[in-house]
Coordinates of C-alpha atoms in Angstrom, one line a residue:
C1 CA 97.5 57.6 101.6
T2 CA 96.9 55.7 104.9
G3 CA 96.6 52.1 103.7
L4 CA 97.0 49.5 101.0
L5 CA 94.5 47.1 99.5
R6 CA 96.2 43.8 98.3
S7 CA 95.1 41.4 95.6
D8 CA 97.2 38.9 93.6
E9 CA 100.3 40.2 95.3
R10 CA 99.7 43.7 93.7
E11 CA 99.3 46.9 95.6
V12 CA 96.8 49.6 94.8
P13 CA 97.0 52.8 96.8
S14 CA 94.0 53.5 99.0
N15 CA 93.1 55.2 102.2
D16 CA 91.2 53.9 105.2
D17 CA 88.5 56.6 105.0
F18 CA 88.4 59.1 102.1
Y19 CA 86.8 62.3 103.3
G20 CA 87.9 65.6 101.9
Y21 CA 87.6 68.3 99.3
D22 CA 89.8 66.5 96.8
A23 CA 88.7 65.8 93.2
I24 CA 87.2 62.4 92.2
N25 CA 88.2 62.3 88.6
L26 CA 86.5 59.2 87.3
K27 CA 85.0 55.8 88.1
M28 CA 86.8 52.9 86.5
Y29 CA 87.7 49.1 86.4
L30 CA 91.3 48.2 87.0
P31 CA 93.0 45.1 85.4
Y32 CA 93.5 42.2 87.8
F33 CA 91.1 43.8 90.4
S34 CA 87.5 43.1 90.8
G35 CA 84.9 45.8 91.2
I36 CA 84.8 49.6 90.8
W37 CA 87.6 52.0 91.7
L38 CA 87.6 55.8 92.0
G39 CA 90.5 58.0 90.7
V40 CA 91.3 60.7 93.3
E41 CA 93.5 63.8 93.0
W42 CA 94.4 65.0 96.5
D43 CA 94.7 68.6 97.5
D44 CA 97.7 67.5 99.5
P45 CA 99.9 65.6 97.0
Q46 CA 101.8 63.9 99.9
R47 CA 98.7 61.7 100.3
G48 CA 99.0 60.4 96.8
K49 CA 101.1 57.7 95.1
H50 CA 101.1 58.5 91.3
D51 CA 99.8 60.8 88.6
G52 CA 96.8 58.7 87.7
T53 CA 98.8 56.1 85.8
Y54 CA 98.5 52.3 86.6
E55 CA 100.4 49.5 84.7
G56 CA 101.4 52.0 82.0
T57 CA 97.9 53.3 81.4
Q58 CA 96.9 56.9 82.3
Y59 CA 93.4 56.7 83.7
F60 CA 93.3 60.4 84.8
K61 CA 95.7 63.4 85.1
C62 CA 97.1 65.2 88.2
R63 CA 98.7 68.5 88.6
H64 CA 101.3 66.9 90.8
P65 CA 103.2 63.8 89.6
R66 CA 102.4 62.0 92.9
G67 CA 99.1 63.6 93.7
G68 CA 96.7 60.7 92.7
S69 CA 95.3 57.5 94.3
F70 CA 92.8 54.8 93.5
I71 CA 90.2 54.1 96.2
R72 CA 87.1 52.0 96.6
P73 CA 83.7 53.8 96.4
N74 CA 82.8 52.8 100.0
K75 CA 85.8 54.8 101.2
A76 CA 84.5 58.0 99.7
N77 CA 82.2 60.5 101.4
F78 CA 79.9 62.0 98.7
G79 CA 78.4 64.6 101.1
V80 CA 75.1 65.7 102.5
D81 CA 72.4 68.2 101.6
F82 CA 72.6 71.8 103.0
L83 CA 69.7 71.5 105.4
T84 CA 71.0 68.2 106.9
A85 CA 74.4 69.9 107.5
V86 CA 72.7 72.8 109.2
K87 CA 70.7 70.6 111.5
D88 CA 73.7 68.5 112.4
R89 CA 75.9 71.6 112.9
Y90 CA 73.5 73.3 115.3
G91 CA 72.3 70.2 117.1
L92 CA 68.8 70.4 115.7
N93 CA 68.6 67.0 114.1
D94 CA 66.0 64.9 115.9
Q95 CA 68.0 61.7 115.4
G96 CA 71.2 63.0 116.9
V97 CA 69.9 65.2 119.7
Q98 CA 68.0 64.2 122.9
H99 CA 67.0 66.6 125.6
G100 CA 67.9 65.5 129.0
T101 CA 67.4 67.7 132.1
E102 CA 66.5 71.4 131.8
N103 CA 70.1 72.5 131.8
T104 CA 71.8 69.7 129.8
L105 CA 72.0 68.6 126.1
V106 CA 72.7 65.0 125.2
L107 CA 74.8 64.7 122.0
G108 CA 75.3 61.0 121.3
K109 CA 76.9 59.6 124.4
K110 CA 78.0 63.0 125.7
T111 CA 76.0 65.2 128.1
V112 CA 76.8 69.0 127.9
E113 CA 75.6 71.4 130.6
F114 CA 74.6 74.9 129.6
V115 CA 73.9 78.1 131.5
G116 CA 70.5 79.5 130.6
M117 CA 69.7 76.3 128.6
D118 CA 66.0 77.0 128.5
S119 CA 66.4 80.2 126.5
V120 CA 69.2 78.8 124.2
A121 CA 67.4 75.6 123.4
E122 CA 64.2 77.6 122.7
Q123 CA 66.1 79.8 120.3
Q124 CA 68.1 77.2 118.5
S125 CA 65.3 74.7 118.2
Q126 CA 63.6 77.1 115.8
L127 CA 65.4 76.8 112.5
N128 CA 63.4 79.6 111.1
R129 CA 65.1 82.0 113.5
L130 CA 68.6 81.3 112.1
V131 CA 70.2 84.4 110.5
D132 CA 73.9 83.5 110.5
V133 CA 74.7 80.0 109.4
S134 CA 78.1 78.3 109.3
V135 CA 78.5 74.8 107.9
H136 CA 82.2 75.1 107.3
G137 CA 83.7 71.7 106.7
C138 CA 80.4 69.8 107.0
A139 CA 80.6 68.0 103.6
V140 CA 77.7 69.9 101.9
S141 CA 77.5 68.7 98.3
H142 CA 74.0 69.6 97.2
A143 CA 70.9 71.7 97.9
G144 CA 68.5 68.9 98.9
Q145 CA 64.8 68.9 98.1
K146 CA 63.5 71.9 96.2
E147 CA 62.2 74.8 98.3
E148 CA 62.9 72.9 101.6
I149 CA 65.6 75.4 102.7
G150 CA 63.3 78.4 102.1
R151 CA 60.5 76.8 104.0
T152 CA 62.7 75.7 107.0
C153 CA 65.1 78.6 107.3
P154 CA 63.4 81.7 105.8
N155 CA 65.5 84.3 107.7
I156 CA 69.0 83.3 106.7
R157 CA 71.1 86.3 105.6
H158 CA 74.7 85.1 106.0
I159 CA 76.1 81.7 105.0
N160 CA 79.6 80.2 105.5
L161 CA 79.8 77.2 103.0
S162 CA 83.7 77.1 103.0
K163 CA 85.6 73.9 102.7
N164 CA 82.7 71.7 101.6
L165 CA 82.1 69.4 98.6
I166 CA 80.4 71.8 96.3
S167 CA 81.5 71.1 92.8
S168 CA 79.6 73.5 90.6
W169 CA 78.1 77.0 90.6
E170 CA 74.8 75.5 89.8
T171 CA 74.7 73.9 93.2
V172 CA 75.5 77.3 94.8
T173 CA 72.6 78.8 92.8
A174 CA 70.3 76.0 93.9
I175 CA 71.0 76.8 97.6
A176 CA 71.0 80.6 97.2
S177 CA 67.7 80.7 95.2
Q178 CA 66.0 79.5 98.4
V179 CA 67.5 82.3 100.6
Q180 CA 65.6 85.4 99.6
N181 CA 67.7 87.9 101.7
L182 CA 71.2 86.5 101.3
E183 CA 73.8 89.2 102.0
T184 CA 77.0 87.3 102.8
L185 CA 78.3 84.1 101.2
N186 CA 81.6 82.3 101.8
L187 CA 82.4 79.6 99.3
S188 CA 86.2 79.4 99.9
E189 CA 88.0 76.1 99.5
N190 CA 85.4 74.4 97.2
K191 CA 86.8 73.2 93.9
M192 CA 84.1 74.3 91.6
K193 CA 83.3 74.5 88.0
F194 CA 82.0 78.0 87.0
P195 CA 79.9 79.0 84.0
S196 CA 81.7 79.3 80.7
T197 CA 79.1 81.8 79.3
S198 CA 77.8 85.0 80.8
T199 CA 75.1 84.6 83.4
S200 CA 72.0 86.8 83.2
E201 CA 71.0 89.1 86.0
S202 CA 68.5 87.5 88.2
S203 CA 67.0 87.9 91.7
V204 CA 69.0 85.0 93.2
F205 CA 72.0 87.2 94.3
S206 CA 70.2 90.5 94.1
K207 CA 71.0 91.4 97.8
L208 CA 74.4 89.8 98.0
R209 CA 76.9 92.3 99.4
I210 CA 79.9 90.1 100.4
L211 CA 81.3 87.1 98.5
A212 CA 84.4 85.0 99.3
L213 CA 85.7 82.7 96.5
N214 CA 89.2 82.1 98.0
Q215 CA 90.9 78.9 96.8
T216 CA 88.1 77.9 94.4
Q217 CA 90.3 77.9 91.2
I218 CA 88.1 80.6 89.6
T219 CA 89.7 82.7 86.9
W220 CA 89.2 86.4 86.4
T221 CA 87.3 85.7 83.1
E222 CA 84.9 83.4 85.1
V223 CA 84.5 86.2 87.7
L224 CA 83.3 88.6 85.0
L225 CA 81.0 85.9 83.5
C226 CA 79.3 85.5 86.9
A227 CA 79.3 89.2 87.9
P228 CA 76.1 90.2 86.1
G229 CA 74.3 88.1 88.7
W230 CA 75.8 90.2 91.5
P231 CA 74.3 93.6 91.0
A232 CA 74.8 94.8 94.6
L233 CA 78.1 93.2 95.5
E234 CA 80.4 95.4 97.7
E235 CA 83.2 93.0 98.8
L236 CA 84.8 90.3 96.7
Y237 CA 87.6 88.0 98.1
L238 CA 89.6 86.0 95.5
T239 CA 92.8 85.0 97.2
S240 CA 94.9 82.0 96.1
N241 CA 93.2 81.3 92.7
N242 CA 96.3 81.4 90.4
I243 CA 94.8 84.5 88.7
T244 CA 97.6 86.0 86.5
V245 CA 95.7 88.1 84.0
L246 CA 92.9 90.7 84.6
E247 CA 90.3 92.1 82.1
R248 CA 88.4 95.4 82.2
P249 CA 85.0 94.8 84.0
D250 CA 82.6 96.5 81.6
N251 CA 79.2 97.3 83.2
V252 CA 79.8 94.8 86.1
L253 CA 81.2 95.1 89.6
Q254 CA 80.4 98.8 89.5
T255 CA 79.2 98.7 93.2
L256 CA 82.4 97.0 94.4
K257 CA 84.1 98.7 97.4
L258 CA 86.6 96.0 98.4
L259 CA 88.6 93.6 96.2
D260 CA 91.1 91.1 97.6
L261 CA 93.5 89.5 95.0
S262 CA 96.1 88.4 97.5
D263 CA 98.3 85.3 96.7
N264 CA 97.6 85.5 93.0
Q265 CA 100.8 86.0 90.9
L266 CA 99.7 88.7 88.6
L267 CA 101.6 89.0 85.3
D268 CA 102.8 92.5 86.1
G269 CA 101.7 95.8 87.7
N270 CA 100.1 97.0 84.5
Q271 CA 97.3 94.5 85.2
L272 CA 96.0 96.9 87.8
H273 CA 95.2 99.5 85.0
L274 CA 92.5 97.1 83.8
I275 CA 90.6 97.4 87.1
A276 CA 91.5 101.0 87.8
H277 CA 88.2 102.5 86.8
L278 CA 85.9 100.7 89.2
P279 CA 84.1 103.8 90.4
R280 CA 83.4 102.9 94.0
L281 CA 86.4 100.7 94.9
E282 CA 87.7 102.0 98.3
Q283 CA 90.0 99.1 99.4
L284 CA 92.3 97.0 97.2
I285 CA 94.3 94.2 98.8
L286 CA 97.3 92.9 96.8
R287 CA 99.3 91.0 99.3
N288 CA 101.9 88.6 97.7
T289 CA 100.8 89.2 94.1
G290 CA 104.3 89.4 92.6
I291 CA 104.0 93.0 91.4
S292 CA 107.4 94.8 91.1
S293 CA 106.2 98.3 90.2
I294 CA 103.3 100.7 90.2
H295 CA 102.8 103.3 87.6
F296 CA 99.9 105.7 86.6
P297 CA 101.0 106.9 83.2
D298 CA 98.0 109.3 82.7
A299 CA 99.3 111.8 85.3
E300 CA 102.5 113.9 85.4
F301 CA 104.6 114.6 88.5
G302 CA 102.6 116.6 91.1
C303 CA 99.3 115.7 89.4
K304 CA 96.5 113.3 90.3
T305 CA 95.6 110.3 88.3
K306 CA 92.0 109.5 87.1
M307 CA 92.6 105.8 88.0
F308 CA 91.2 104.4 91.2
P309 CA 89.2 107.6 92.0
S310 CA 87.7 106.3 95.2
L311 CA 90.6 104.2 96.5
K312 CA 91.2 104.9 100.2
R313 CA 93.0 101.8 101.5
L314 CA 95.8 99.9 99.7
T315 CA 97.7 96.8 100.8
I316 CA 100.8 95.8 98.9
N317 CA 102.7 93.8 101.5
D318 CA 105.0 90.9 100.5
N319 CA 105.6 92.0 96.9
K320 CA 108.7 92.7 94.8
I321 CA 108.6 96.5 94.7
S322 CA 112.2 97.6 94.7
Q323 CA 112.1 101.3 93.6
W324 CA 111.0 104.4 95.5
S325 CA 109.5 105.6 92.2
S326 CA 106.5 103.3 92.9
I327 CA 105.9 105.0 96.3
N328 CA 106.1 108.4 94.5
E329 CA 103.4 107.2 92.1
L330 CA 101.0 106.5 95.0
D331 CA 100.9 110.3 95.7
K332 CA 98.9 110.5 92.4
L333 CA 96.0 108.7 93.9
S334 CA 93.5 111.3 94.8
S335 CA 91.7 109.5 97.7
L336 CA 94.4 107.3 99.3
Q337 CA 94.4 107.5 103.1
S338 CA 95.9 104.2 104.3
L339 CA 98.8 102.1 103.0
Q340 CA 100.3 98.8 104.1
C341 CA 103.7 98.0 102.4
H342 CA 105.7 95.7 104.6
N343 CA 108.2 93.2 103.1
N344 CA 109.1 94.9 99.9
P345 CA 112.7 95.3 98.7
F346 CA 112.6 99.1 98.6
M347 CA 112.3 99.0 102.4
D348 CA 115.8 97.5 102.6
T349 CA 117.3 100.6 101.3
E350 CA 117.0 102.3 104.6
K351 CA 118.1 100.6 107.8
N352 CA 116.5 102.9 110.3
P353 CA 112.7 102.0 110.4
E354 CA 111.8 105.5 111.7
T355 CA 113.6 107.2 108.8
L356 CA 111.9 104.8 106.4
R357 CA 108.5 105.7 107.8
Q358 CA 109.3 109.4 107.5
L359 CA 110.3 109.1 103.9
I360 CA 107.1 107.3 103.0
I361 CA 105.0 109.9 104.9
A362 CA 106.8 112.8 103.2
K363 CA 106.3 111.2 99.7
I364 CA 102.5 110.7 100.0
S365 CA 100.8 113.9 100.9
Q366 CA 97.3 112.8 102.0
L367 CA 98.3 109.6 103.8
E368 CA 96.7 109.3 107.3
V369 CA 97.6 105.7 108.3
L370 CA 100.8 103.8 107.4
N371 CA 101.2 100.1 108.2
K372 CA 98.2 100.3 110.6
S373 CA 99.7 103.2 112.6
E374 CA 98.1 106.6 112.5
I375 CA 100.0 109.6 111.2
L376 CA 99.5 112.5 113.5
P377 CA 99.9 116.1 112.2
A378 CA 103.1 116.6 114.2
E379 CA 104.7 113.5 112.7
R380 CA 103.8 114.6 109.2
K381 CA 105.2 118.0 109.8
G382 CA 108.5 116.6 111.2
A383 CA 108.7 114.1 108.3
E384 CA 108.2 116.7 105.6
L385 CA 110.7 119.2 107.3
D386 CA 113.3 116.4 107.5
Y387 CA 112.7 115.4 103.9
R388 CA 113.1 119.0 102.7
K389 CA 116.4 119.2 104.6
I390 CA 117.9 115.8 103.8
F391 CA 117.5 116.3 100.0
G392 CA 118.3 120.0 100.0
N393 CA 121.8 119.7 98.7
D394 CA 120.6 117.4 95.9
W395 CA 118.0 120.0 95.1
L396 CA 120.7 122.7 94.8
A397 CA 123.0 120.4 92.8
A398 CA 120.1 119.7 90.4
G399 CA 119.4 123.4 89.7
G400 CA 117.3 124.4 92.6
N401 CA 117.8 128.0 93.9
W402 CA 116.5 130.2 96.6
N403 CA 115.7 132.8 93.9
P404 CA 112.4 131.7 92.4
E405 CA 113.5 133.0 89.0
K406 CA 116.5 130.8 89.0
N407 CA 114.9 127.8 90.6
K408 CA 114.9 125.2 87.8
P409 CA 115.6 121.7 89.3
S410 CA 116.2 119.0 86.7
E411 CA 113.6 116.5 85.4
E412 CA 115.7 113.7 87.0
F413 CA 115.4 115.4 90.5
L414 CA 111.7 116.0 90.1
A415 CA 111.2 112.3 89.0
A416 CA 113.0 111.1 92.2
H417 CA 111.4 113.8 94.5
P418 CA 108.1 114.9 92.9
R419 CA 106.8 116.4 96.2
Y420 CA 109.9 118.6 96.8
P421 CA 108.6 121.7 95.1
S422 CA 105.3 121.6 97.1
L423 CA 107.2 121.1 100.4
C424 CA 109.3 124.2 99.5
L425 CA 106.0 126.1 99.0
K426 CA 104.7 124.8 102.2
Y427 CA 107.7 125.5 104.5
G428 CA 109.9 127.6 102.4
A429 CA 113.1 126.6 100.6
P430 CA 115.8 125.1 102.9
E431 CA 118.1 127.7 104.3
E432 CA 121.9 127.5 103.7
G433 CA 122.6 126.8 107.4
E434 CA 120.2 123.8 107.4
L435 CA 122.1 122.1 104.6
K436 CA 125.6 122.1 106.2
G437 CA 126.9 118.6 106.8
R438 CA 126.5 117.3 110.3
Q439 CA 129.5 117.1 112.5
P440 CA 130.5 113.9 114.4
L441 CA 128.0 113.0 117.1
T442 CA 130.2 114.0 120.1
L443 CA 128.4 115.4 123.2
K444 CA 129.6 118.9 122.4
N445 CA 128.2 118.7 118.9
Q446 CA 124.9 117.4 120.1
L447 CA 124.3 120.6 122.1
L448 CA 122.3 123.4 120.5
T449 CA 122.9 127.0 121.4
L450 CA 119.4 128.6 121.3
T451 CA 118.1 132.1 122.1
I452 CA 115.0 132.1 124.3
K453 CA 112.6 135.0 123.7
C454 CA 109.2 136.0 125.0
P455 CA 107.7 138.1 122.2
E456 CA 104.6 139.1 124.2
K457 CA 106.7 140.1 127.3
P458 CA 109.2 142.7 126.0
E459 CA 110.4 143.4 129.6
Q460 CA 111.7 139.8 129.6
K461 CA 115.3 139.8 128.3
P462 CA 116.4 137.1 125.8
V463 CA 118.2 134.2 127.3
E464 CA 120.8 132.0 125.6
K465 CA 120.9 128.3 126.6
K466 CA 122.7 125.2 125.4
L467 CA 120.3 122.3 125.2
P468 CA 120.8 118.7 124.0
E469 CA 119.2 118.1 120.6
S470 CA 117.7 114.9 122.1
M471 CA 115.8 116.9 124.8
T472 CA 112.1 116.5 124.5
I473 CA 109.8 119.5 124.2
Q474 CA 108.2 118.5 127.6
R475 CA 111.5 118.7 129.3
V476 CA 112.3 122.0 127.6
K477 CA 109.0 123.4 128.9
G478 CA 109.9 122.2 132.4
L479 CA 113.3 124.0 132.2
L480 CA 111.6 127.2 131.0
Y481 CA 109.1 127.2 133.8
R482 CA 112.0 127.3 136.3
L483 CA 114.2 129.6 134.2
L484 CA 111.6 132.3 133.5
K485 CA 109.7 131.8 136.7
I486 CA 106.5 131.4 134.8
P487 CA 103.3 130.6 136.9
G488 CA 101.3 127.5 136.2
S489 CA 100.2 128.2 132.6
E490 CA 100.3 126.2 129.4
L491 CA 103.4 127.1 127.5
K492 CA 103.3 127.4 123.7
L493 CA 106.7 127.0 122.0
S494 CA 107.8 127.8 118.4
Y495 CA 111.0 128.6 116.6
E496 CA 111.9 131.0 113.9
S497 CA 113.4 129.6 110.7
S498 CA 112.3 130.6 107.2
K499 CA 108.8 130.3 108.7
V500 CA 107.6 130.0 112.3
I501 CA 107.4 126.3 113.3
E502 CA 105.2 125.2 116.2
L503 CA 106.8 122.8 118.7
D504 CA 103.5 121.2 119.4
N505 CA 104.4 117.6 120.4
D506 CA 105.7 117.3 124.0
L507 CA 107.1 113.8 123.4
K508 CA 109.3 114.7 120.4
P509 CA 113.0 115.8 120.8
L510 CA 114.3 119.1 119.5
Q511 CA 116.0 117.4 116.6
F512 CA 112.7 116.1 115.3
Y513 CA 111.9 119.7 114.3
S514 CA 115.3 120.2 112.6
I515 CA 116.2 123.0 115.0
E516 CA 119.8 124.3 114.4
N517 CA 122.4 126.2 116.3
G518 CA 121.6 129.9 116.7
D519 CA 117.8 129.4 116.2
C520 CA 115.5 131.5 118.3
V521 CA 112.8 129.7 120.4
L522 CA 109.7 131.8 121.0
V523 CA 107.8 131.3 124.3
R524 CA 104.2 132.3 124.8
W525 CA 101.7 131.6 127.6

């Protein structure tokens, strides 16, 4: 509130110029004051003075105890029609724009010089050429004269109507019905009333592919009531709407590929089961939704769930997931390729960020991108080998055995490490030497004694060398070029463990591949 109106020594909160996206609750007369007042609930409660109560009488209700004000009608901006906003926004309103010289445009008292003004002016002066229209924050409140938008701007496909004064879905429909090829619509930050009964399928939104309804106070029930009118919708953004409960979308949203529910505090992770059968959903964004666990009860360990059959990209940043079991569950998703999971409590269980990343990679078999960073084949191999080694002693203690007939790890172990059996099948069970406890990291203990062999050159005698475990594969190759006097050829290195492991990343150290003392490095060229 930026000012006070005074009368009879009483103060009534007001503002010098009310323009915004706040709710005007009612028009009223106040005791002791002449004329009409408007009751306003501010989006920013710091602008208000009270909860809609004056002299003990509650004239309107506010969500915040000090979010309301009374203002005079002449202080309020009730908005403009869509086409007026478009003309003003793009400098195409005859009253506000005058053409000066060939390379200048006069806007009010300001003269702006343009490069290539002739072609730009020619293009912008033709409203019927507009395809992408943004009237963000232009106080649009209604559609204007019937069919005028369609006649004036017949080629619009994408509209940004965010942060305006649109108060109902009917107004949106009145605008969209005049845009025959509408594909993208952003209605974020408009406090709207949505239909309370199901809308019938019509041609108004028949080509709409992308819809943003962030900060519109829409509920999931209202989404489903409107959804029959969006038969081709592919992307739906619903952030910051206080959505807590979901419902199964029966026969609607079946074309949806992306759903963003960020900044809605969902009741629990089980709410996700209600949207888990959207057949084409490829990307689900759940940033800051308050979920603490993820579980797919229809699938056992090592099996794939029928839920989210097409989901490729999942974002669960800034949530309350504290147990690694939720990460294990993500391996049940048959199509998951990309995961973002920053700022969850489970990540605090491991201080080393590289080890944390390796654990996640090893637990989710098909993952290709983690926290926006690509997972290369060499990184996956190293992560899985390390995982197999790190938890090898736990595997033995839980009933694991090198003899397949005696290998019966407990249910508890399999619940904590559901991928461990498949990693043993892929790389072989960890050898006894791999599972010995590491000695203190003195320089002596960081040296690996390795035997160098050239299997395709039998005349070349094996050589024993002590190498630091931190030595990169690239430096090892440089040493071998000099040691074996090999001409300029491309070396291919591997080492013998339970299987032959390729040392195929020049930038990784020996320890990345879990090489142990006494291992044999094979050199080919």
